[in-house]
Amino acid sequence: MTGSAPSPVRMGMVGAGFMGRQHIDFIRAARGAVLTAVADPAANPAEFECPTYPSTAQMLDAEQLDAVIIANPNALHVETAVECLQAGVAVLLEKPVATSYAQSRRLVEAVERLYGRLLVGHHRRHHPAIARARSAIRGGELGQVVAVNGMWSARKEPEYFTEAPWHSEPGAGVTLINAVHDLDLLRHLCGEVAEIQAIQGSNVRGLDVEDTVSMSLRFESGALGSLIASDAGVSPWGWDQATEESLAFPFLPDEVAYRIVGTRAALSVPNLAMYAYAPSVPADWHSPLSRTYLPYAPRGSFPAQLDHFVEVARGTAAPLVSADDASRTLALVEAASLAARTGRTVDVARFSADAQAEAEADG
Ligand SMILES: NC(=O)c1ccc[n+]([C@@H]2O[C@H](COP(=O)([O-])OP(=O)(O)OC[C@H]3O[C@@H](n4cnc5c(N)ncnc54)[C@H](O)[C@@H]3O)[C@@H](O)[C@H]2O)c1
C-alpha cells in the first residue's frame, strides 16, 4: 500500500537570535518542516523570507501553525511555552525550561493540564554517540559504573555579555546556560543524582552570575561524579568542541567531554573510545589496556532533534526530553547553586520536594 507523505509541519520561530537562527537553518534543511513565521521584537522583516511579528501572540493570532520553536531569553520560556500550548501548537522549548525549578513545575503542570506536546531542547540526547554510550552503560558493558568525570570549558567573547545583557544577569550563568546540558546528559547516561556539592566563582569576569563552577555528584546508583564548567577558560574539552554540531565552534576530533569508568571498562564520550583489559590477561592495573571505538552511524543532534520534534508535533512520538525530565535537571542546577551558597551537601530529592511544596504554597 502506498500513502502520500504527510504535509510538512508548519513551524513558527520565537526568538531569532544566536540560537533561533540556527534552528531556522535546520528547519530550512528539513523535509518534514517548513518555516512559516518568526516572532521577535528585534527581527528585521527583510531577513527571513516569511512573515515576522513583534510578539508570539500576534504570530499565533495571524498564522495557522502546527508547532513553534522557542529560543527567546530564558526568563520568558515558561510564559511563552504556556501561551503556545494554550493555542494548541506543539512546542520545542530551548533549555533551560525555566529560570527556577518552581517555575518549571508550573510548566509541567500546564503540559499535563493541556495535554500539550512539548519537547525540551536538550539536543545532545539525540546524538547517536549518546544513544550508543547509554546502551553500553545500561547494558553493563563497562561493568558497574564507579565514577564519571565531565568538563565543558570555552572562552566566550566579551560581546556575548554586552550585546545580550540577560547573559550576565541572574537567570543566566555558565551553570544554567551550559552545564545544564552536561547535567542533563549525565542523568541520561548514569541515572538520577542523589546528592550534590558545588563551588562557584566569578573571579575572571566579575559578573553577578558565575563564570566557573565545580560540582561533585553522588548518583543514586552509588557512582560518583565531578563536573567542571567555565565560560572564561580556553579549552578543547567540552561537547561543543568535541562534536561537529555547530559551525560556530571549532571542532577538535577525538577530544572528550565525559570519561566514565566502570569495574570492567572505561568509556570516553563522544568519541566512544572504550578501554578494557584483553580477556586473556588478568583484569588488574598491571595488564595492558586495549582501546577500541564503539561504532555508530554519524548524525548531527540538531537535525535528529528536529526530525523527532516533527514526530512529536504529529503525535506519533512521545518526547525524548519531557518538561518533567528537564525540570529534574533544573532541580540539579538549583541544588548546585544552593550547595555553593551554603557550602553544604544538598540531598536532591529532598530539595526538589521542598521547592515544589514551597511553590504550591505560594500558589
Ligand atoms: N541548545 C543549545 O545548545 C543552545 C545554545 C545557545 C542558546 N540556547 C538557548 O536559546 C535561547 C536563546 O539564546 P540566544 O543565545 O540565542 O540568545 P539571543 O539573545 O541571541 O537571542 C534571543 C532572541 O530573543 C528575542 N526576544 C526577546 N524578547 C522576545 C520576545 N518577547 N518574543 C520573542 N523574541 C524575543 C531577542 O530579540 C533575540 O533575538 C536561550 O534559552 C538559550 O539558553 C540553546
Short mmCIF file of C-alpha atoms and ligand atoms in Angstrom, two decimals:
data_model
loop_
_atom_site.label_atom_id
_atom_site.label_comp_id
_atom_site.label_asym_id
_atom_site.label_seq_id
_atom_site.Cartn_x
_atom_site.Cartn_y
_atom_site.Cartn_z
CA MET A 1 0.00 0.00 0.00
CA THR A 2 1.38 3.45 -0.82
CA GLY A 3 0.41 6.59 1.07
CA SER A 4 1.18 10.20 0.28
CA ALA A 5 3.79 11.85 2.51
CA PRO A 6 2.26 13.94 5.28
CA SER A 7 2.41 17.69 4.69
CA PRO A 8 5.33 19.48 6.30
CA VAL A 9 4.75 20.71 9.84
CA ARG A 10 4.17 24.48 9.77
CA MET A 11 6.65 25.94 12.24
CA GLY A 12 6.94 29.34 13.86
CA MET A 13 10.20 30.54 15.39
CA VAL A 14 10.04 32.56 18.60
CA GLY A 15 13.29 34.45 19.17
CA ALA A 16 15.60 34.74 16.17
CA GLY A 17 18.91 35.45 17.91
CA PHE A 18 22.03 33.27 18.01
CA MET A 19 20.19 30.00 18.62
CA GLY A 20 16.96 30.87 16.79
CA ARG A 21 18.88 31.49 13.57
CA GLN A 22 20.49 28.07 13.85
CA HIS A 23 17.05 26.48 14.32
CA ILE A 24 15.85 28.38 11.24
CA ASP A 25 18.71 26.87 9.19
CA PHE A 26 17.81 23.38 10.45
CA ILE A 27 14.11 23.90 9.61
CA ARG A 28 15.07 25.05 6.11
CA ALA A 29 17.16 21.91 5.62
CA ALA A 30 14.47 19.55 6.95
CA ARG A 31 11.97 17.72 4.76
CA GLY A 32 9.28 17.40 7.44
CA ALA A 33 9.01 21.06 8.43
CA VAL A 34 8.52 24.46 6.84
CA LEU A 35 9.38 27.84 8.38
CA THR A 36 6.09 29.71 8.37
CA ALA A 37 6.67 32.77 10.58
CA VAL A 38 9.07 34.42 13.00
CA ALA A 39 8.19 36.28 16.22
CA ASP A 40 10.90 38.55 17.60
CA PRO A 41 10.58 42.23 18.55
CA ALA A 42 14.05 42.83 17.08
CA ALA A 43 13.54 40.87 13.83
CA ASN A 44 14.32 42.51 10.52
CA PRO A 45 11.36 41.54 8.26
CA ALA A 46 13.61 41.55 5.17
CA GLU A 47 15.76 38.77 6.56
CA PHE A 48 13.56 35.69 6.88
CA GLU A 49 11.53 35.17 3.66
CA CYS A 50 8.40 34.67 5.79
CA PRO A 51 6.08 36.92 7.82
CA THR A 52 7.61 38.35 11.01
CA TYR A 53 5.75 39.54 14.10
CA PRO A 54 6.84 41.58 17.12
CA SER A 55 5.22 39.14 19.56
CA THR A 56 4.29 35.49 19.90
CA ALA A 57 0.63 36.43 20.49
CA GLN A 58 0.44 38.29 17.17
CA MET A 59 2.09 35.39 15.34
CA LEU A 60 -0.29 32.84 16.88
CA ASP A 61 -3.31 35.03 16.01
CA ALA A 62 -2.30 35.61 12.41
CA GLU A 63 -0.89 32.23 11.36
CA GLN A 64 -2.15 28.64 11.24
CA LEU A 65 0.81 26.96 12.94
CA ASP A 66 1.31 23.30 13.90
CA ALA A 67 4.37 23.92 16.03
CA VAL A 68 6.75 26.53 17.39
CA ILE A 69 10.38 26.50 18.44
CA ILE A 70 11.04 28.84 21.36
CA ALA A 71 14.55 30.35 21.67
CA ASN A 72 13.89 33.62 23.44
CA PRO A 73 15.60 34.70 26.71
CA ASN A 74 15.34 32.14 29.50
CA ALA A 75 13.12 34.30 31.73
CA LEU A 76 10.36 34.22 29.06
CA HIS A 77 10.38 30.46 28.46
CA VAL A 78 7.53 29.33 30.71
CA GLU A 79 5.04 32.07 29.83
CA THR A 80 5.77 31.72 26.09
CA ALA A 81 5.50 27.92 26.17
CA VAL A 82 2.20 28.03 28.09
CA GLU A 83 0.85 30.62 25.63
CA CYS A 84 1.71 28.34 22.70
CA LEU A 85 0.34 25.19 24.37
CA GLN A 86 -2.91 27.05 25.07
CA ALA A 87 -3.09 27.87 21.35
CA GLY A 88 -2.86 24.12 20.65
CA VAL A 89 0.53 24.12 18.93
CA ALA A 90 3.38 21.71 19.69
CA VAL A 91 6.44 23.26 21.33
CA LEU A 92 10.18 22.69 21.14
CA LEU A 93 11.41 24.75 24.08
CA GLU A 94 15.07 25.65 24.37
CA LYS A 95 16.85 24.80 27.56
CA PRO A 96 16.75 25.72 30.36
CA VAL A 97 12.97 25.21 30.53
CA ALA A 98 12.76 27.94 33.16
CA THR A 99 15.00 30.05 35.34
CA SER A 100 13.86 28.29 38.52
CA TYR A 101 12.73 24.83 39.47
CA ALA A 102 9.46 26.25 40.90
CA GLN A 103 8.66 27.88 37.53
CA SER A 104 9.48 24.68 35.69
CA ARG A 105 6.88 22.83 37.80
CA ARG A 106 4.28 25.38 36.54
CA LEU A 107 5.21 24.33 33.03
CA VAL A 108 4.98 20.61 33.88
CA GLU A 109 1.51 21.23 35.34
CA ALA A 110 0.44 23.17 32.21
CA VAL A 111 1.68 20.41 29.87
CA GLU A 112 -0.37 17.84 31.82
CA ARG A 113 -3.48 20.03 32.09
CA LEU A 114 -3.47 20.98 28.39
CA TYR A 115 -2.35 17.54 27.11
CA GLY A 116 0.46 19.52 25.49
CA ARG A 117 3.05 18.16 23.10
CA LEU A 118 6.32 19.67 24.38
CA LEU A 119 9.91 18.65 23.72
CA VAL A 120 12.81 20.32 25.54
CA GLY A 121 15.90 21.25 23.51
CA HIS A 122 18.50 19.15 25.31
CA HIS A 123 19.68 18.34 21.79
CA ARG A 124 22.74 16.28 22.79
CA ARG A 125 20.49 13.40 23.82
CA HIS A 126 19.66 12.95 20.12
CA HIS A 127 23.30 12.38 19.16
CA PRO A 128 23.89 8.77 18.07
CA ALA A 129 27.07 8.57 20.23
CA ILE A 130 24.92 9.28 23.29
CA ALA A 131 22.42 6.56 22.42
CA ARG A 132 25.34 4.11 21.96
CA ALA A 133 27.07 5.22 25.19
CA ARG A 134 23.81 4.86 27.10
CA SER A 135 23.23 1.36 25.82
CA ALA A 136 26.86 0.41 26.72
CA ILE A 137 26.42 1.74 30.26
CA ARG A 138 22.90 0.44 30.84
CA GLY A 139 23.75 -2.89 29.20
CA GLY A 140 26.66 -3.50 31.61
CA GLU A 141 29.47 -3.27 29.01
CA LEU A 142 31.53 -1.19 31.50
CA GLY A 143 30.68 -3.42 34.45
CA GLN A 144 29.47 -1.46 37.47
CA VAL A 145 29.88 2.29 36.87
CA VAL A 146 32.26 3.61 39.53
CA ALA A 147 32.72 7.25 38.53
CA VAL A 148 32.23 9.84 35.80
CA ASN A 149 34.16 12.99 35.03
CA GLY A 150 32.85 15.78 32.79
CA MET A 151 34.16 19.11 31.54
CA TRP A 152 32.80 21.99 29.49
CA SER A 153 35.08 25.00 29.19
CA ALA A 154 35.31 27.59 26.42
CA ARG A 155 36.17 31.30 26.47
CA LYS A 156 33.16 33.36 25.37
CA GLU A 157 33.71 36.72 23.64
CA PRO A 158 33.01 39.95 25.64
CA GLU A 159 30.16 40.86 23.24
CA TYR A 160 28.30 37.72 24.37
CA PHE A 161 27.67 39.59 27.61
CA THR A 162 27.38 43.20 26.37
CA GLU A 163 25.14 42.62 23.33
CA ALA A 164 22.69 40.37 25.22
CA PRO A 165 22.68 41.84 28.74
CA TRP A 166 20.47 38.98 30.01
CA HIS A 167 23.53 36.73 29.64
CA SER A 168 25.13 38.45 32.65
CA GLU A 169 22.04 38.71 34.86
CA PRO A 170 20.54 36.27 37.37
CA GLY A 171 18.72 33.68 35.28
CA ALA A 172 21.86 33.06 33.20
CA GLY A 173 25.42 31.99 34.23
CA VAL A 174 27.51 29.09 32.97
CA THR A 175 25.68 26.52 35.12
CA LEU A 176 22.23 27.36 33.78
CA ILE A 177 23.29 28.16 30.20
CA ASN A 178 25.94 25.49 29.55
CA ALA A 179 26.41 22.97 32.36
CA VAL A 180 22.66 22.32 32.31
CA HIS A 181 23.32 20.29 29.14
CA ASP A 182 26.06 18.29 30.85
CA LEU A 183 23.95 17.64 33.94
CA ASP A 184 21.10 16.51 31.68
CA LEU A 185 23.40 14.11 29.82
CA LEU A 186 24.97 12.74 32.99
CA ARG A 187 21.44 11.97 34.28
CA HIS A 188 20.57 10.40 30.92
CA LEU A 189 23.72 8.26 30.93
CA CYS A 190 24.23 7.43 34.61
CA GLY A 191 20.80 7.87 36.23
CA GLU A 192 19.45 10.25 38.85
CA VAL A 193 21.71 12.24 41.16
CA ALA A 194 21.12 11.74 44.89
CA GLU A 195 23.49 14.37 46.32
CA ILE A 196 25.39 17.37 45.03
CA GLN A 197 28.17 19.66 46.29
CA ALA A 198 29.40 22.73 44.41
CA ILE A 199 31.75 25.70 44.40
CA GLN A 200 31.11 28.63 42.04
CA GLY A 201 33.29 31.60 41.13
CA SER A 202 33.10 34.82 39.10
CA ASN A 203 36.77 35.74 39.57
CA VAL A 204 37.51 36.24 35.88
CA ARG A 205 34.50 38.16 34.58
CA GLY A 206 33.35 39.71 37.87
CA LEU A 207 29.68 39.49 36.85
CA ASP A 208 26.69 38.84 39.12
CA VAL A 209 26.50 35.36 37.60
CA GLU A 210 29.22 32.74 37.96
CA ASP A 211 31.74 32.15 35.17
CA THR A 212 33.08 28.89 36.60
CA VAL A 213 31.59 26.06 38.61
CA SER A 214 32.89 22.80 40.05
CA MET A 215 30.36 20.17 41.10
CA SER A 216 30.61 16.82 42.89
CA LEU A 217 27.81 14.33 42.42
CA ARG A 218 26.69 11.12 44.07
CA PHE A 219 24.36 9.16 41.78
CA GLU A 220 21.54 7.01 43.16
CA SER A 221 23.46 4.01 41.76
CA GLY A 222 26.33 4.83 44.12
CA ALA A 223 28.62 6.08 41.33
CA LEU A 224 30.46 9.36 41.99
CA GLY A 225 30.89 12.20 39.54
CA SER A 226 32.65 15.51 39.04
CA LEU A 227 31.80 18.22 36.54
CA ILE A 228 33.65 21.48 35.83
CA ALA A 229 32.21 24.20 33.62
CA SER A 230 33.60 27.61 32.71
CA ASP A 231 32.80 30.27 30.12
CA ALA A 232 36.06 32.08 30.87
CA GLY A 233 38.69 29.37 30.32
CA VAL A 234 40.17 28.36 26.95
CA SER A 235 39.91 24.62 26.39
CA PRO A 236 39.25 21.92 23.80
CA TRP A 237 37.29 19.96 26.42
CA GLY A 238 33.55 20.09 26.07
CA TRP A 239 30.74 18.77 23.95
CA ASP A 240 30.74 21.74 21.56
CA GLN A 241 34.41 21.31 20.64
CA ALA A 242 34.29 17.51 20.57
CA THR A 243 31.43 17.29 18.06
CA GLU A 244 30.68 18.84 14.71
CA GLU A 245 27.31 20.10 15.97
CA SER A 246 27.77 23.75 15.12
CA LEU A 247 29.99 25.69 12.73
CA ALA A 248 30.03 28.41 15.41
CA PHE A 249 32.60 26.39 17.39
CA PRO A 250 35.93 24.82 16.40
CA PHE A 251 35.84 21.04 16.01
CA LEU A 252 38.71 19.09 17.56
CA PRO A 253 38.36 15.45 16.54
CA ASP A 254 38.99 12.93 19.30
CA GLU A 255 38.53 15.45 22.12
CA VAL A 256 36.45 14.32 25.05
CA ALA A 257 33.61 15.75 27.12
CA TYR A 258 32.99 12.88 29.57
CA ARG A 259 35.02 9.96 30.94
CA ILE A 260 33.10 7.11 32.51
CA VAL A 261 34.91 4.41 34.48
CA GLY A 262 33.45 1.04 35.34
CA THR A 263 34.72 -2.14 37.00
CA ARG A 264 35.23 -3.81 33.58
CA ALA A 265 35.95 -0.98 31.15
CA ALA A 266 36.20 2.79 30.68
CA LEU A 267 34.47 4.87 28.02
CA SER A 268 35.16 8.39 26.79
CA VAL A 269 32.32 10.36 25.21
CA PRO A 270 31.55 11.44 22.50
CA ASN A 271 34.46 9.73 20.67
CA LEU A 272 33.35 6.41 22.24
CA ALA A 273 36.86 5.12 22.91
CA MET A 274 36.44 2.05 25.10
CA TYR A 275 39.37 0.88 27.24
CA ALA A 276 39.49 -2.64 28.68
CA TYR A 277 41.89 -5.44 29.57
CA ALA A 278 42.10 -8.21 26.99
CA PRO A 279 40.18 -11.33 28.08
CA SER A 280 43.48 -13.31 28.04
CA VAL A 281 45.22 -11.18 30.75
CA PRO A 282 44.39 -10.64 34.42
CA ALA A 283 41.86 -7.83 34.87
CA ASP A 284 44.06 -5.58 37.02
CA TRP A 285 46.09 -2.38 36.69
CA HIS A 286 49.36 -4.15 35.69
CA SER A 287 47.83 -5.53 32.49
CA PRO A 288 47.91 -3.72 29.15
CA LEU A 289 44.74 -1.88 28.18
CA SER A 290 43.27 -2.18 24.73
CA ARG A 291 41.40 0.67 23.06
CA THR A 292 38.54 0.08 20.64
CA TYR A 293 35.98 2.54 19.31
CA LEU A 294 32.30 1.70 19.59
CA PRO A 295 30.78 2.16 16.15
CA TYR A 296 27.73 4.34 15.44
CA ALA A 297 26.21 5.94 12.37
CA PRO A 298 27.15 9.62 12.47
CA ARG A 299 24.35 12.20 12.55
CA GLY A 300 24.12 15.72 13.99
CA SER A 301 21.89 16.00 17.02
CA PHE A 302 20.08 19.16 15.86
CA PRO A 303 18.71 17.61 12.63
CA ALA A 304 17.86 14.45 14.61
CA GLN A 305 16.13 16.57 17.27
CA LEU A 306 14.11 18.38 14.58
CA ASP A 307 13.01 15.11 12.95
CA HIS A 308 11.94 13.87 16.38
CA PHE A 309 10.09 17.14 17.05
CA VAL A 310 8.18 16.71 13.77
CA GLU A 311 7.05 13.30 15.08
CA VAL A 312 6.11 14.82 18.45
CA ALA A 313 4.13 17.57 16.67
CA ARG A 314 2.30 14.97 14.57
CA GLY A 315 1.53 13.00 17.74
CA THR A 316 3.41 9.92 16.54
CA ALA A 317 6.20 10.02 19.16
CA ALA A 318 6.45 10.85 22.84
CA PRO A 319 9.10 13.50 23.57
CA LEU A 320 12.57 12.11 24.32
CA VAL A 321 13.02 15.01 26.77
CA SER A 322 9.76 15.94 28.51
CA ALA A 323 9.12 19.04 30.62
CA ASP A 324 9.17 16.84 33.73
CA ASP A 325 12.52 15.30 32.76
CA ALA A 326 14.08 18.71 32.05
CA SER A 327 12.63 20.05 35.28
CA ARG A 328 14.65 17.41 37.18
CA THR A 329 17.80 18.68 35.51
CA LEU A 330 16.87 22.20 36.58
CA ALA A 331 16.45 20.97 40.15
CA LEU A 332 20.10 19.87 39.95
CA VAL A 333 21.21 23.32 38.76
CA GLU A 334 19.36 24.94 41.63
CA ALA A 335 20.60 22.39 44.14
CA ALA A 336 24.16 23.12 42.94
CA SER A 337 23.60 26.83 43.46
CA LEU A 338 22.27 26.20 46.99
CA ALA A 339 25.23 23.92 47.72
CA ALA A 340 27.65 26.63 46.51
CA ARG A 341 25.96 29.34 48.61
CA THR A 342 25.80 27.30 51.81
CA GLY A 343 28.83 25.04 51.48
CA ARG A 344 26.51 22.11 52.28
CA THR A 345 25.87 18.82 50.52
CA VAL A 346 22.34 19.00 49.08
CA ASP A 347 20.04 15.99 49.02
CA VAL A 348 18.43 16.43 45.59
CA ALA A 349 15.15 14.55 46.21
CA ARG A 350 14.53 16.42 49.47
CA PHE A 351 15.47 19.74 47.85
CA SER A 352 13.03 19.10 44.95
CA ALA A 353 10.18 18.10 47.28
CA ASP A 354 10.71 21.20 49.48
CA ALA A 355 10.91 23.51 46.45
CA GLN A 356 7.72 22.03 44.98
CA ALA A 357 5.87 22.36 48.33
CA GLU A 358 7.02 25.99 48.59
CA ALA A 359 5.87 26.71 45.04
CA GLU A 360 2.45 25.14 45.73
CA ALA A 361 2.10 27.15 48.97
CA ASP A 362 2.85 30.34 47.00
CA GLY A 363 0.07 29.40 44.55
N1 LIG B 1 20.61 24.23 22.72
C1 LIG B 1 21.71 24.97 22.74
O1 LIG B 1 22.82 24.45 22.58
C2 LIG B 1 21.61 26.43 22.94
C3 LIG B 1 22.68 27.26 22.55
C4 LIG B 1 22.53 28.65 22.75
C5 LIG B 1 21.38 29.16 23.31
N2 LIG B 1 20.38 28.31 23.69
C6 LIG B 1 19.15 28.83 24.32
O2 LIG B 1 18.44 29.56 23.33
C7 LIG B 1 17.79 30.67 23.93
C8 LIG B 1 18.23 31.95 23.22
O3 LIG B 1 19.62 32.13 23.43
P1 LIG B 1 20.49 33.02 22.42
O4 LIG B 1 21.90 32.82 22.80
O5 LIG B 1 20.02 32.77 21.02
O6 LIG B 1 20.03 34.48 22.86
P2 LIG B 1 19.94 35.81 21.96
O7 LIG B 1 19.90 36.93 22.93
O8 LIG B 1 20.98 35.78 20.89
O9 LIG B 1 18.51 35.64 21.23
C9 LIG B 1 17.30 35.84 21.89
C10 LIG B 1 16.34 36.44 20.89
O10 LIG B 1 15.05 36.53 21.52
C11 LIG B 1 14.46 37.75 21.11
N3 LIG B 1 13.40 38.14 22.04
C12 LIG B 1 13.48 38.91 23.16
N4 LIG B 1 12.26 39.04 23.71
C13 LIG B 1 11.40 38.34 22.93
C14 LIG B 1 10.01 38.12 22.97
N5 LIG B 1 9.24 38.64 23.95
N6 LIG B 1 9.45 37.36 22.00
C15 LIG B 1 10.21 36.82 21.02
N7 LIG B 1 11.53 37.02 20.92
C16 LIG B 1 12.13 37.76 21.87
C17 LIG B 1 15.62 38.73 21.07
O11 LIG B 1 15.31 39.88 20.28
C18 LIG B 1 16.72 37.87 20.46
O12 LIG B 1 16.73 37.96 19.04
C19 LIG B 1 18.17 30.64 25.41
O13 LIG B 1 17.15 30.00 26.13
C20 LIG B 1 19.43 29.82 25.44
O14 LIG B 1 19.62 29.15 26.69
C21 LIG B 1 20.47 26.98 23.48
#
